[in-house]
Short mmCIF file of C-alpha atoms in Angstrom, two decimals:
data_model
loop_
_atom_site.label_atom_id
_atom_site.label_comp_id
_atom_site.label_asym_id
_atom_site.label_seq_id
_atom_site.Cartn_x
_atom_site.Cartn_y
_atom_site.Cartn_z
CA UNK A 1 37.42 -42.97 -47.57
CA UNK A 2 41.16 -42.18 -45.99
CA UNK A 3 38.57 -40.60 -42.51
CA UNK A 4 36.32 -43.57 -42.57
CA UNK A 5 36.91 -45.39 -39.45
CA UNK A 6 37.81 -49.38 -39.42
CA UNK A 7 34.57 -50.10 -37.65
CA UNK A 8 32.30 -47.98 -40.04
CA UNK A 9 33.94 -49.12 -43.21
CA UNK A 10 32.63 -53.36 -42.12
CA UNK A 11 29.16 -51.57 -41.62
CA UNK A 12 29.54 -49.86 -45.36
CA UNK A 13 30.84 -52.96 -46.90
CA UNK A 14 29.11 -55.70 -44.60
CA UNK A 15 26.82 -57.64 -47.17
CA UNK A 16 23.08 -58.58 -46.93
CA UNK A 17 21.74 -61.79 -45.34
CA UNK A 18 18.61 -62.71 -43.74
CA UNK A 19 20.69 -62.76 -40.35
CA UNK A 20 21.79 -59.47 -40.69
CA UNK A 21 19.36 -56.61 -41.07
CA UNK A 22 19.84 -52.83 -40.56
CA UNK A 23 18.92 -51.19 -37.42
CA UNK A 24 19.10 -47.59 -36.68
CA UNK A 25 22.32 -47.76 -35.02
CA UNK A 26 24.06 -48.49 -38.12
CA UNK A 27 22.71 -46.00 -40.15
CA UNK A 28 23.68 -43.64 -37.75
CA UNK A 29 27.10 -41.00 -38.89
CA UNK A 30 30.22 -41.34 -36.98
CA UNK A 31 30.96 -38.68 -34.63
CA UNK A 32 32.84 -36.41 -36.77
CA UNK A 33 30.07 -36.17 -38.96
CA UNK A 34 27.60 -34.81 -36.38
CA UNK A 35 27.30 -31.29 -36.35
CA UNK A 36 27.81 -30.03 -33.12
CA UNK A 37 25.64 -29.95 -30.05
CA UNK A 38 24.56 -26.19 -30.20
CA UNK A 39 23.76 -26.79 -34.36
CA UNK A 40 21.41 -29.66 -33.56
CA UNK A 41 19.75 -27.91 -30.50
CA UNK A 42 18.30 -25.25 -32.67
CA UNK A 43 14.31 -24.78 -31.93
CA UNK A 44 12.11 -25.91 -35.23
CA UNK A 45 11.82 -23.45 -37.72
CA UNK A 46 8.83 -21.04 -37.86
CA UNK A 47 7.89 -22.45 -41.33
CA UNK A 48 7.58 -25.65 -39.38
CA UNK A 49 4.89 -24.11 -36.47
CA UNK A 50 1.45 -26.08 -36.36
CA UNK A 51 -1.68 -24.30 -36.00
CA UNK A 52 -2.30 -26.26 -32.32
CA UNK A 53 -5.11 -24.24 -30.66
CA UNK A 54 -6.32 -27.00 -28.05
CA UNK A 55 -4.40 -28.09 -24.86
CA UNK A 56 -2.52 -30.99 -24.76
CA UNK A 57 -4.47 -33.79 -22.65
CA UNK A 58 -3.74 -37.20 -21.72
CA UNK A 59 -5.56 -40.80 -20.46
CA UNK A 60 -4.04 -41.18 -17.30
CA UNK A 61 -3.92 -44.54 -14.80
CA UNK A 62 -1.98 -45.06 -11.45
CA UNK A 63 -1.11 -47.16 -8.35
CA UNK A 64 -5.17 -47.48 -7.04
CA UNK A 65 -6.65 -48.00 -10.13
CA UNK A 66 -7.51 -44.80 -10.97
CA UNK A 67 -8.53 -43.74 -14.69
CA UNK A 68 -8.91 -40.09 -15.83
CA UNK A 69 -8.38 -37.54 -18.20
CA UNK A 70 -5.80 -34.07 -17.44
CA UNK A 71 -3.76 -32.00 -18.78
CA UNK A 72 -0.23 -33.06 -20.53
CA UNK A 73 3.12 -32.48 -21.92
CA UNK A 74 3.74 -31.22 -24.27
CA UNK A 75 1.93 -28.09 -23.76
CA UNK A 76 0.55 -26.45 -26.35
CA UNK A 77 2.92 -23.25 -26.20
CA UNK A 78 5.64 -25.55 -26.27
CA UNK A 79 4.35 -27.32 -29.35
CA UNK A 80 3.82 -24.07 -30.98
CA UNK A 81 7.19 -23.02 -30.24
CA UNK A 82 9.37 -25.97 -30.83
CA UNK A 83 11.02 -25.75 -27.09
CA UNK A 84 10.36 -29.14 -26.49
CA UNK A 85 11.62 -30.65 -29.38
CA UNK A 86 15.16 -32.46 -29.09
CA UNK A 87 17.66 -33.64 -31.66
CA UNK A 88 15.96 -35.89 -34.01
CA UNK A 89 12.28 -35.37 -32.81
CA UNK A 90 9.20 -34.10 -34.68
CA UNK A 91 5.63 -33.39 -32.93
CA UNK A 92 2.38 -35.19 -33.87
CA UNK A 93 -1.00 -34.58 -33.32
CA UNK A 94 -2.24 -38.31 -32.40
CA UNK A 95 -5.23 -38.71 -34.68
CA UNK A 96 -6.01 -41.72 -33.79
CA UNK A 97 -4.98 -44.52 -31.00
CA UNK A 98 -6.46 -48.30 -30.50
CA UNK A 99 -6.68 -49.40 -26.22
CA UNK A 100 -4.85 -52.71 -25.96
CA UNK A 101 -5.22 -55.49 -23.38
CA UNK A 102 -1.74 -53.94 -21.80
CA UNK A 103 -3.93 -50.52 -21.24
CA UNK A 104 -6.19 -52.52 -19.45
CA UNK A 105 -4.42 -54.94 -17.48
CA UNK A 106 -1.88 -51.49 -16.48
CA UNK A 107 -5.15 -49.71 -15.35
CA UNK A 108 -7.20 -52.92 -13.35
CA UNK A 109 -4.26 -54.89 -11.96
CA UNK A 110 -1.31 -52.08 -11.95
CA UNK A 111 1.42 -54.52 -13.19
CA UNK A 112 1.87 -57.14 -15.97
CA UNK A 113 4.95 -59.28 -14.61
CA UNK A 114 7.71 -57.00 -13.59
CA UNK A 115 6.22 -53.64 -15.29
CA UNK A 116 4.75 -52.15 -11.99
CA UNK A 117 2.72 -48.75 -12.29
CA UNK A 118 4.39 -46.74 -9.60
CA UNK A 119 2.75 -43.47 -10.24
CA UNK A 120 0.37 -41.28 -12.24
CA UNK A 121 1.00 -42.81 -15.71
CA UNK A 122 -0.21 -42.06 -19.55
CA UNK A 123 -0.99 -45.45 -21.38
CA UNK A 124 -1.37 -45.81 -24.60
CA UNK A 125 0.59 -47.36 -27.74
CA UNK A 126 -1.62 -47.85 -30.68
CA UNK A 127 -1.41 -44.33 -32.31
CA UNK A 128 -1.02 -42.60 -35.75
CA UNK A 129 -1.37 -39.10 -36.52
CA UNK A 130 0.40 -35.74 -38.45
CA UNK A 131 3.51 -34.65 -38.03
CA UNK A 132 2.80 -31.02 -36.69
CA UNK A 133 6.33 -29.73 -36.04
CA UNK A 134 9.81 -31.15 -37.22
CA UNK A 135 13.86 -30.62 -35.09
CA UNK A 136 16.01 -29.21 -37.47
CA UNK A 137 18.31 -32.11 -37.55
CA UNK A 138 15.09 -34.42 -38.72
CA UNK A 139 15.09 -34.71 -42.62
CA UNK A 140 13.03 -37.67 -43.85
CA UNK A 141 9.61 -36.34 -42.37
CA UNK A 142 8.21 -33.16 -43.01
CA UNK A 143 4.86 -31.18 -41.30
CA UNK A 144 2.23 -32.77 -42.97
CA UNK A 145 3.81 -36.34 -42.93
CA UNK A 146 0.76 -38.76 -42.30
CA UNK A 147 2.31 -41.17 -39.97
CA UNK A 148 1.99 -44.52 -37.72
CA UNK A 149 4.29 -44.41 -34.38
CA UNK A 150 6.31 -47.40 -33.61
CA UNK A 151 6.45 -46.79 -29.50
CA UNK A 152 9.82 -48.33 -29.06
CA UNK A 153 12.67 -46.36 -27.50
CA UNK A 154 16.26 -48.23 -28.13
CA UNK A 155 20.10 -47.80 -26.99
CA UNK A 156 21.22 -48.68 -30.44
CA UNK A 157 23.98 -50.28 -28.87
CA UNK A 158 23.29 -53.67 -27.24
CA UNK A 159 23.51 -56.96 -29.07
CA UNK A 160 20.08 -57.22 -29.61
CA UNK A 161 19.93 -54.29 -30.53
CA UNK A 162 22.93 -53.99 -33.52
CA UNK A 163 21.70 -57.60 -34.52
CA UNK A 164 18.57 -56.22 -35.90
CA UNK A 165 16.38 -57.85 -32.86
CA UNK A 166 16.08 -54.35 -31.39
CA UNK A 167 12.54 -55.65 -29.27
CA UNK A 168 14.97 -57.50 -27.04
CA UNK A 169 17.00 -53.82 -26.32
CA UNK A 170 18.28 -54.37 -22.82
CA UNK A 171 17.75 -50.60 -22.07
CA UNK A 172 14.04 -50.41 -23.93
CA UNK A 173 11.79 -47.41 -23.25
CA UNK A 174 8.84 -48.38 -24.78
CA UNK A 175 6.00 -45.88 -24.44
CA UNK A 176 2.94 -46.95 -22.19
CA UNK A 177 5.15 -49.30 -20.14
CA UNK A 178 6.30 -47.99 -16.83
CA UNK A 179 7.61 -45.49 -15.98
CA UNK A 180 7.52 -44.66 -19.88
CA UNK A 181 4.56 -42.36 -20.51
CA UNK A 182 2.04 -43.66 -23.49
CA UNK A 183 0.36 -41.76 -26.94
CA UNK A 184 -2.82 -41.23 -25.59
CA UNK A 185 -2.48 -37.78 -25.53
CA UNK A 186 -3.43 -34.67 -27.82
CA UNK A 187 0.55 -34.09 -29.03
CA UNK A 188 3.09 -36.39 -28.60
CA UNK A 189 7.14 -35.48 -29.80
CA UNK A 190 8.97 -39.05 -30.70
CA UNK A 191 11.55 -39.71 -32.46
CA UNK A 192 11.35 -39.21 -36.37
CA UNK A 193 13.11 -42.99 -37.10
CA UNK A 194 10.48 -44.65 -35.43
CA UNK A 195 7.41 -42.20 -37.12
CA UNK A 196 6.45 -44.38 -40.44
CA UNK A 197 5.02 -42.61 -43.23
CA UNK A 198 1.37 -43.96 -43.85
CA UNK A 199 0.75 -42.12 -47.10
CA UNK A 200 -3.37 -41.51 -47.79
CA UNK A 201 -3.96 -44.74 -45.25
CA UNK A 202 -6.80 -44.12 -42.45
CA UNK A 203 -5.20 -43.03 -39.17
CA UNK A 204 -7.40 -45.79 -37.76
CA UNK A 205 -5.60 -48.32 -39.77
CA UNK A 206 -2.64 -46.96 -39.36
CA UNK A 207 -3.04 -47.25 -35.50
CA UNK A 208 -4.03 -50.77 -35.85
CA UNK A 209 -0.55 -51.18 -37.41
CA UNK A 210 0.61 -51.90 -34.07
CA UNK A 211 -1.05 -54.73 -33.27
CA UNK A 212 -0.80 -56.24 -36.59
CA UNK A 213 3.19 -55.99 -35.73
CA UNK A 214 2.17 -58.22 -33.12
CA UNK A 215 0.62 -60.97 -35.48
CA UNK A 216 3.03 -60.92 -38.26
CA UNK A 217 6.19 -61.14 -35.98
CA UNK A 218 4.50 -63.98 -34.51
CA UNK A 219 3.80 -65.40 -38.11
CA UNK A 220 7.26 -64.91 -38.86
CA UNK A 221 8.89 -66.71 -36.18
CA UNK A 222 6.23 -69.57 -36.26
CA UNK A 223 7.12 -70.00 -40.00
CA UNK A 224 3.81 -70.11 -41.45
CA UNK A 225 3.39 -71.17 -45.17
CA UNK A 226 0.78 -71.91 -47.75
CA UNK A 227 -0.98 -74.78 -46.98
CA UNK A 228 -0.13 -74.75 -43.20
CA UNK A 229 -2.79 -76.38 -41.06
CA UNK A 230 -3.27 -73.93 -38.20
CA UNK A 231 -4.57 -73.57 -35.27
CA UNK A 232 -5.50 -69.56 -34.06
CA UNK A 233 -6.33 -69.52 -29.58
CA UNK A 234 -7.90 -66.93 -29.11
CA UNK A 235 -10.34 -64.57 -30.94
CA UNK A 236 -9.91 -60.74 -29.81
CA UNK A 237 -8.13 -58.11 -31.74
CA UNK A 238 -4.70 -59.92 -31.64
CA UNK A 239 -5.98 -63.28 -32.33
CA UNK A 240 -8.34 -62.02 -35.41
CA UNK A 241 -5.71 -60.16 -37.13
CA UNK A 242 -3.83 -63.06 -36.93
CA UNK A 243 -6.48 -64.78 -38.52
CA UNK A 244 -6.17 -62.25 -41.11
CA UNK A 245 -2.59 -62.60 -41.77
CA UNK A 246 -2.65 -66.63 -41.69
CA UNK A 247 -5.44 -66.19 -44.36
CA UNK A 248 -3.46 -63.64 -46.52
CA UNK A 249 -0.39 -66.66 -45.89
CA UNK A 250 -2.79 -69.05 -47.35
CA UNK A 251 -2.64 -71.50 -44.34
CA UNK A 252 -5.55 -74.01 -44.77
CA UNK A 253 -7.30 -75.45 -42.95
CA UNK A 254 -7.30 -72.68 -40.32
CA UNK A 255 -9.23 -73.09 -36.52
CA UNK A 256 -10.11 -70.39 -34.24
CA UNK A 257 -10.77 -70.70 -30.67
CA UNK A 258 -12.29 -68.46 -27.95
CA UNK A 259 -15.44 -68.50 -25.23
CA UNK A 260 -17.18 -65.70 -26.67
CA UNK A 261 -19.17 -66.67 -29.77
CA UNK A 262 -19.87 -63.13 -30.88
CA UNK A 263 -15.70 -63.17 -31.38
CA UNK A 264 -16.03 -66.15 -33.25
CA UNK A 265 -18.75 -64.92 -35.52
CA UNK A 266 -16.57 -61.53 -36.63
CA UNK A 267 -14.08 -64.47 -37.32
CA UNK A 268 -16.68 -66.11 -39.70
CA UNK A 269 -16.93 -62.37 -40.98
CA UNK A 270 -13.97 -61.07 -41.92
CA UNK A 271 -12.91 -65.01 -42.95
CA UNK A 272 -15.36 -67.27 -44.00
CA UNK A 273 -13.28 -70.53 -44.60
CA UNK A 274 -12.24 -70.36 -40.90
CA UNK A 275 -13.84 -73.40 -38.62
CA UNK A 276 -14.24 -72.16 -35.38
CA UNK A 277 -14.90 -74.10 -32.06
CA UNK A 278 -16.06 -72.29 -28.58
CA UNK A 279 -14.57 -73.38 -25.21
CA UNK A 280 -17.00 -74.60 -22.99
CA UNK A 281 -16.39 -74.64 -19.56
CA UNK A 282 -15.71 -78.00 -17.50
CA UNK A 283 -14.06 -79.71 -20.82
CA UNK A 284 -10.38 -81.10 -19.80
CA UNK A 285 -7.61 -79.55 -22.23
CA UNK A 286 -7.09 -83.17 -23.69
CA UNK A 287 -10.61 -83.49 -24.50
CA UNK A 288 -10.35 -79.88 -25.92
CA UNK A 289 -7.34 -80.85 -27.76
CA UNK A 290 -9.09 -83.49 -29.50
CA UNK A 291 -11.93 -81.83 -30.60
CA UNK A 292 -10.22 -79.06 -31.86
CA UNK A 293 -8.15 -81.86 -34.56
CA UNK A 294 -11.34 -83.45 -35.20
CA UNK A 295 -12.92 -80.08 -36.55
CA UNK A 296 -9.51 -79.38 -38.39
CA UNK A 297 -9.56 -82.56 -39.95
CA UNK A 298 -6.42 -82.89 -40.25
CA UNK A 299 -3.37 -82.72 -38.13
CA UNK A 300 -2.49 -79.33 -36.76
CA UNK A 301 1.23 -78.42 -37.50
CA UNK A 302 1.30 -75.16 -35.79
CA UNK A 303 -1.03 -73.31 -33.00
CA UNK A 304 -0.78 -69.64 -32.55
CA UNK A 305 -1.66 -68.99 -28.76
CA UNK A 306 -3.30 -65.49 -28.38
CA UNK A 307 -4.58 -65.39 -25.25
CA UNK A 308 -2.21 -66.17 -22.68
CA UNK A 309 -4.64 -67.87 -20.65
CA UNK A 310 -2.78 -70.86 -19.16
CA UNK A 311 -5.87 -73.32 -20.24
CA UNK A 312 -6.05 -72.18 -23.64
CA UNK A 313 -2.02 -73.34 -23.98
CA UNK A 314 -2.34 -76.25 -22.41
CA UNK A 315 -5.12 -77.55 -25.28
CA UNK A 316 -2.88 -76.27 -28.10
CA UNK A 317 -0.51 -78.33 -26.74
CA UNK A 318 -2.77 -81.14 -26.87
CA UNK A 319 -4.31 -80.17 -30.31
CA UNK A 320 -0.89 -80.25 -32.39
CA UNK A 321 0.56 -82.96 -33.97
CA UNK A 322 3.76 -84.78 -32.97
CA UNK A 323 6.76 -82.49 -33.67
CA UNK A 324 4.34 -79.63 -33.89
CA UNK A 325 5.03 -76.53 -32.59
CA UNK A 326 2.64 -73.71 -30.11
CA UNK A 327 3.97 -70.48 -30.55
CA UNK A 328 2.86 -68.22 -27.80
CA UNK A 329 1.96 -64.79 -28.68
CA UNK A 330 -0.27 -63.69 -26.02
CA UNK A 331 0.90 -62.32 -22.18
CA UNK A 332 -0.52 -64.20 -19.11
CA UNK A 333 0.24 -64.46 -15.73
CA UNK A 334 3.91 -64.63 -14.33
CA UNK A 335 3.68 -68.91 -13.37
CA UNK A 336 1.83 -71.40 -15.59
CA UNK A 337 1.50 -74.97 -15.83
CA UNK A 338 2.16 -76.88 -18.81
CA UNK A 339 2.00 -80.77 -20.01
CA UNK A 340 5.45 -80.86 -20.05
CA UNK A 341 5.18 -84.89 -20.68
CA UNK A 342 2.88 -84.29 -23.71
CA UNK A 343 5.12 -82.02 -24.88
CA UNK A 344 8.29 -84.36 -24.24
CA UNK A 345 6.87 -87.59 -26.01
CA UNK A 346 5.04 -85.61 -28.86
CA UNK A 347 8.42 -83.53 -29.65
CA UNK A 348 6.52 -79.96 -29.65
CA UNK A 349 8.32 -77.00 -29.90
CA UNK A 350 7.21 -74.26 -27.02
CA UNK A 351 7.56 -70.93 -28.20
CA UNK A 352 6.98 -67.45 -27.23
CA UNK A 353 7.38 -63.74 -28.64
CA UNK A 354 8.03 -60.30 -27.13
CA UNK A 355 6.53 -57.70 -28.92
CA UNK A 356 7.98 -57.16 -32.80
CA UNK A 357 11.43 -55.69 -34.50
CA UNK A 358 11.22 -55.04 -38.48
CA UNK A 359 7.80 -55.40 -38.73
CA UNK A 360 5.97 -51.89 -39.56
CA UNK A 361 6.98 -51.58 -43.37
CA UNK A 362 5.41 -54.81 -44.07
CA UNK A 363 2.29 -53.93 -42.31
CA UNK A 364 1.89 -51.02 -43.94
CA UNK A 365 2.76 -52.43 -47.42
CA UNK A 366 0.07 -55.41 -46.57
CA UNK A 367 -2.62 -52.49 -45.44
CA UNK A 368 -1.83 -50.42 -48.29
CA UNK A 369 -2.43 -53.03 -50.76
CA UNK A 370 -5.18 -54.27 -49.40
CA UNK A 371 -4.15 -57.87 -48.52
CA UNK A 372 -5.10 -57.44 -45.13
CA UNK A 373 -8.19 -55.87 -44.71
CA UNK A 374 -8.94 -54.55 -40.53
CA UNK A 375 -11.60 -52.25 -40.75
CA UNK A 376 -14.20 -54.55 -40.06
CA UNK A 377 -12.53 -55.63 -36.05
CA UNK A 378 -13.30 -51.49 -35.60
CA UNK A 379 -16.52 -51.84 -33.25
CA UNK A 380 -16.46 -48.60 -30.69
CA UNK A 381 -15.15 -45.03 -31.71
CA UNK A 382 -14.52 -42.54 -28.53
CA UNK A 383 -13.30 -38.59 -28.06
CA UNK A 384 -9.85 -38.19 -26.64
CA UNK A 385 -12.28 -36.38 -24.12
CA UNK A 386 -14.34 -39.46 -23.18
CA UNK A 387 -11.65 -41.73 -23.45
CA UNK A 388 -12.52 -43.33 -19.38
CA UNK A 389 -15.96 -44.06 -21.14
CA UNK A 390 -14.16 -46.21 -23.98
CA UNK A 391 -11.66 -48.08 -21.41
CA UNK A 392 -14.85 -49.00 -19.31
CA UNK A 393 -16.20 -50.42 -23.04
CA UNK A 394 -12.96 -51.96 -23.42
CA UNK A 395 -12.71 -54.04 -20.13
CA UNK A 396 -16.38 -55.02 -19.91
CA UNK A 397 -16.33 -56.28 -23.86
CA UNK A 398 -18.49 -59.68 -22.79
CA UNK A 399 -21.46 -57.36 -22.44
CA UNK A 400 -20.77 -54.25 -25.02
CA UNK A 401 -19.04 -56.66 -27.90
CA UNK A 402 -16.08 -54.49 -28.20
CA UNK A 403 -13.45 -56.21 -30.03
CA UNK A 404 -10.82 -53.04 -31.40
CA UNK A 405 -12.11 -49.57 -29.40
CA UNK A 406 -10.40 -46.58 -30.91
CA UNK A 407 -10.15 -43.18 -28.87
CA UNK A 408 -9.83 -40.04 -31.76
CA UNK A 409 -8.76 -36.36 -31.43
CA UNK A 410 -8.61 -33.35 -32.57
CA UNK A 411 -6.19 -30.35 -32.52
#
């Protein structure tokens, strides 16, 4: 231990808490561990070459709106050949990739809040496929590896970051969000930390694993426990595999809202204790409010916004009891309006959530087991090729009943 640095010997002996969880920046080696820059440079070994035989193509958007399908990077020779790959990298073949409402709202309205699409730009984040081609320096994933991708991109050294809250990474490239290309291409080379070994689990489901993220790091900060009397806004893809989880949690009773009643009958599918109740136009958000409690019947501790609509808040406000708390999953529109009074006099805690940090193992473990069961939100299947086709299914799901579209390819 006489080389072991003052800093890295706290990490070594630092004990466990639940405020202090390992990030990849701490299991990183010290500098004079590394080996040096020409050692970890080296191309992947020939043992290591994939048998890719089709070019590499991706689902492309831009500044006008435009949506189509062209050639990508990597190329294939590249992916043959390992040129591409950088320290700590390994190749996959995305299998399989799920369109979320970011892909759409990138593609129709070029921006969610600050995140502007500037230029031609691959979306994409929902993805698992096989590791095809592995750096050198990479040694926990071999070709072959069955894997989900966790699209996040971090500095490792911010104090979001090195506290285990790496979603909040103040220099985040996180793939699908300008200018960061997305996965919705043939082959894709990531990093290997953030490339989760799936085992014999569907590449569907393990695509869906990203979205699930979404709903149990929302779970997790809203506290949810047995018995918790719940309210879920919002039945698409997000909102239903929360539904899922807060089942699994064994919150009870458990209300989901949304204005599409084919949404709220897959909710009666895939859980049939749920009590649902469809927003009908022209009802005020405190009438809304009330009738959601009514069909709870009992006071609401906790609603789980998944919608971002500014309405749909604003009657979760008004359907939780005093000190409640609305925990705001969903993304909406730069300015809303709340009840702020309601909110004031009732003591309800207004919360929200940025994407996830620690959440993939537990996914997977949940998937694995079969605890949470997603196969059934699965409604459209689409080519890699026809993948314009599925986004149109996507954004018009009122009429086509799409709730999870998944675009598949082959290599």
């Amino acid at each position: 231990m006489s080389r072991v640095s003052p800093a890295v010997r706290s990490l070594l002996c630092k004990p466990c808490s639940s405020q202090w969880r390992m990030t990849p920046a701490m299991c990183s080696s010290p500098a004079w561990l590394k080996p040096s820059h020409q050692s970890v440079r080296r191309l992947a070994t020939p043992a290591a070459m994939p048998s890719a035989s089709k070019e590499n193509i991706g689902v492309y958007c831009n500044p006008t709106h435009d949506l189509w399908v062209k050639e990508s990077g990597p190329s294939v020779d590249q992916v043959k050949s390992g040129q591409a790959l950088k320290e700590g990298e390994v190749t996959i073949a995305i299998k399989s990739t799920g369109i979320c409402g970011s892909d759409i709202h990138f593609w129709k309205h070029g921006r969610i809040g600050p995140m502007v699409v500037e230029h031609d730009h691959i979306l994409g984040h929902e993805s698992a496929g096989e590791v095809i081609a592995v750096h050198p320096s990479v040694k926990n994933l071999q070709v072959g590896d069955r894997v989900a991708v966790e699209p996040s991109q971090i500095c490792n050294k911010c104090e979001p970051c090195l506290t285990g809250r790496y979603n909040g990474c103040l220099e985040m490239r996180f793939m699908s969000t300008p200018p960061v290309d997305g996965l919705l291409r043939r082959y894709v080379n990531h990093s290997a930390i953030w490339c989760h070994k799936i085992g014999d689990m569907s590449y569907e489901d393990g695509a869906m694993l990203e979205p699930l993220s979404v709903s149990l790091a929302g779970m997790a900060r809203a506290n949810i426990s047995l018995g918790d009397p719940i309210l879920i806004c919002g039945a698409g893809p997000i909102g239903l595999m929360t539904l899922l989880g807060c089942a699994a949690a064994g919150a009870e009773p458990i209300v989901i809202t949304d204005i599409d009643q084919g949404r709220l009958d897959m909710a009666k599918k895939i859980c049939p204790r749920v009590k649902t109740y469809k927003v009908q136009p022209g009802v005020s958000m405190e009438d809304a409010g009330a009738q959601i409690s009514e069909i709870a019947g009992a006071p609401l501790a906790t609603a789980l916004e998944c919608s971002g609509v500014e309405s749909s808040i604003a009657a979760a406000i008004y359907s939780v009891k005093f000190g409640g708390k609305v925990f705001v999953i969903g993304v909406g529109k730069p300015d809303m309006q709340f009840p702020f009074m309601r909110l004031s006099t009732q003591e309800i805690d207004l919360q929200f959530q940025y994407r996830y940090a620690n959440t993939w193992p537990r996914a997977i473990r949940l998937v694995q087991s079969g605890v949470i069961n997603m196969k059934d939100l699965v409604t459209h299947r689409f080519s890699l090729e026809n993948a314009v086709q599925a986004f149109e299914t996507t954004a018009s799901s009122a009429k086509t009943g799409a709730i999870k579209v998944l675009i598949q390819s082959e290599v």
